[in-house]
Amino acid sequence: MQSGQDNKTHISFVELSALLASIFERHGTSPEVAAILANNCASAQRDGSDSHGTFRIPGYVSTLASGWVDGKAVPEVKDSAPGFIAVDAKNGFAQPALAAAHALLLEKARTNGIALLAIHNSHHFAALWPDVEPFARDGLVALSFVNSMACVVPHGGKQALFGTNPIAFAAPREGHDPLVFDLATSAIANGDVQIAAREGRQLPEGYGVDRNGQPTCDAKAILDGGALLPFGGYKGSALSMMVELLAAALTGGNFSFDFDWSGYPGAQTPWTGQLLIVIDPSKGAGNNFAQRCEILVRQMQAAGQPRQPGDRRYRQRAQSERDGIAIAAEELARLRALAGQP
Amino acid sequence: MQSGQDNKTHISFVELSALLASIFERHGTSPEVAAILANNCASAQRDGSDSHGTFRIPGYVSTLASGWVDGKAVPEVKDSAPGFIAVDAKNGFAQPALAAAHALLLEKARTNGIALLAIHNSHHFAALWPDVEPFARDGLVALSFVNSMACVVPHGGKQALFGTNPIAFAAPREGHDPLVFDLATSAIANGDVQIAAREGRQLPEGYGVDRNGQPTCDAKAILDGGALLPFGGYKGSALSMMVELLAAALTGGNFSFDFDWSGYPGAQTPWTGQLLIVIDPSKGAGNNFAQRCEILVRQMQAAGQPRQPGDRRYRQRAQSERDGIAIAAEELARLRALAGQP
């Protein structure tokens, strides 16, 4: 269905997902990996993510072409302890590694009350919220941490060391979609700096440094050998450090500064690790966690907070489910070309 | 030993801890609770914490006198699942509840790879780092969350709802003291606002709101019916919300806005909950976690970060161990009077 304004087209989730799977498979993934990545990416597009939807497809294709990532990797799941699963993603993507351990992780969380999934040797090039939301839909609480590639200067430092290192959290909410947040521990996303540079806009203070490690509001100076700053000063920096330790050191994965992709021109996916912690709140003293969560949200609304984490995504998701997923006609044509479709 | 400058006296850890234990016991705690709280408070004083050392003693005494907290409570430990311990602190302090479950938590973390301690019906009036540091000294990774009392406005809101809601993290570091941080998710501590108000200083933007929920840099306006803001805008606010959910909803404890102490004049200790997550990194693929942690710290130093989380505490601790714990002579006299000592 072609809509007049903005040259936007609408496509169903199933159709977009199938199209993206064709692209992945045509560019070197196994059918299994293609299906998982396509579902992940189509979900982001459905939910209105400009940065993690189909916008990412050229990056996936370019990385696969470079040989940097193994699109056919079969993750190896190791049941390390009653509450601990370690997965070697075998230089493949993180999402198939999570999928391979998902059922075991659920079972362990329910049996033990808490369980951990440590993924290493993995590439994460997507949003983090799709990894945690499903656990909250099953009544569990999930936390995830993933490190990426050196582009954030530790607080008070001069050189990039940390990745944008997001933290995602999901909790069930009685009678509503889960409460989910997914926040980078950097002050701003790299993509937003690029947009500001293109538009010649100054950034607010505290977002980045230039190539000499000096604070700057000039987006071009940040991109030209500079780096981002953590959000919230030394506190965000401490949290970013924690993400490096949990997602890389604890899993056996690379730190954000560990890997060298200079021999793989076109590579864009960080080769690091990911940690998930899943908790069964029914083991707690209250045993009414989703109700308490809902009470907190109502109090946040009563305190005047205009929007809860995840609200915008769910609104866009509902609209996409009603009208189809909005996508620029040119973008859809480019995707079809990448899939080899006429 | 009396030092000339600043009218400071020095006291040994053992002596200070015994003095504080006398105060606690004289004002209504059991000997067991007195020993735990005294050790905690003396540790903070030893490590140079102005806000969580002996400065807190009058608040403890006043709260005990009000009948708000049970200083003789015996925590009830429930082994809920292989990785999940629930403790009812029985309206006592959180530290004795943690102490009661400590050995079981260690054992469960080592056996299962990860374990959780959910404390509810508890009062936490201390720093959070003393709760996590010991686990890192045992080679484990620990995370803790505690909520407090409504004094922080959710991002975009107008009324206080969240507590200062700190997050603490500890990880072992090969050949060094553990890497430990303890950060409030509020932009500033309440005590620092009081000091600014007393000195007539303006605060930076983004720290608080006045009684109408409007942003203000006036410390007096924040204290006069206003509230604090979360650190780092919507991201800090999301983390503060997460602390409410983990420390209160998941444990069965009160939210920061749940309790009403108006019938207990003098009460100062928030009656909430606390969550600890302890991970055994030896179950991970790397099995060299403390080494990796040390590598990260060296890279942070090489990137120009002047100080690592915890550095200042350890420096002060070493000095206190060498010279005794510094304390103002008047403060020591007040403590002795509270202990009923001549």
mmCIF file of C-alpha atoms in Angstrom, chain A residues 72-80 85-93 96-98 100-101 104 117-121, chain B residues 285:
data_model
loop_
_atom_site.group_PDB
_atom_site.id
_atom_site.type_symbol
_atom_site.label_atom_id
_atom_site.label_comp_id
_atom_site.label_asym_id
_atom_site.label_seq_id
_atom_site.Cartn_x
_atom_site.Cartn_y
_atom_site.Cartn_z
ATOM 1 C CA LYS A 72 26.689 -19.672 9.221
ATOM 2 C CA ALA A 73 28.138 -20.125 12.704
ATOM 3 C CA VAL A 74 26.408 -22.714 14.887
ATOM 4 C CA PRO A 75 26.601 -21.562 18.499
ATOM 5 C CA GLU A 76 27.908 -23.976 21.098
ATOM 6 C CA VAL A 77 25.883 -24.016 24.316
ATOM 7 C CA LYS A 78 27.606 -25.129 27.508
ATOM 8 C CA ASP A 79 25.599 -25.867 30.650
ATOM 9 C CA SER A 80 28.285 -24.614 33.048
ATOM 10 C CA ILE A 85 25.057 -21.018 30.668
ATOM 11 C CA ALA A 86 28.068 -20.130 28.536
ATOM 12 C CA VAL A 87 27.659 -19.854 24.782
ATOM 13 C CA ASP A 88 30.446 -19.638 22.242
ATOM 14 C CA ALA A 89 28.843 -17.837 19.305
ATOM 15 C CA LYS A 90 31.695 -19.100 17.106
ATOM 16 C CA ASN A 91 32.290 -15.684 15.577
ATOM 17 C CA GLY A 92 28.647 -15.483 14.560
ATOM 18 C CA PHE A 93 25.898 -13.101 15.597
ATOM 19 C CA PRO A 96 21.328 -16.913 17.240
ATOM 20 C CA ALA A 97 23.478 -17.627 20.316
ATOM 21 C CA LEU A 98 20.735 -16.264 22.558
ATOM 22 C CA ALA A 100 20.073 -21.439 21.028
ATOM 23 C CA ALA A 101 20.142 -20.983 24.826
ATOM 24 C CA LEU A 104 17.486 -23.564 28.798
ATOM 25 C CA LEU A 117 23.688 -16.435 30.053
ATOM 26 C CA ALA A 118 27.222 -15.481 29.050
ATOM 27 C CA ILE A 119 27.749 -15.184 25.295
ATOM 28 C CA HIS A 120 31.223 -14.624 23.863
ATOM 29 C CA ASN A 121 32.871 -14.629 20.458
ATOM 30 C CA ALA B 285 34.382 -19.087 29.360
#
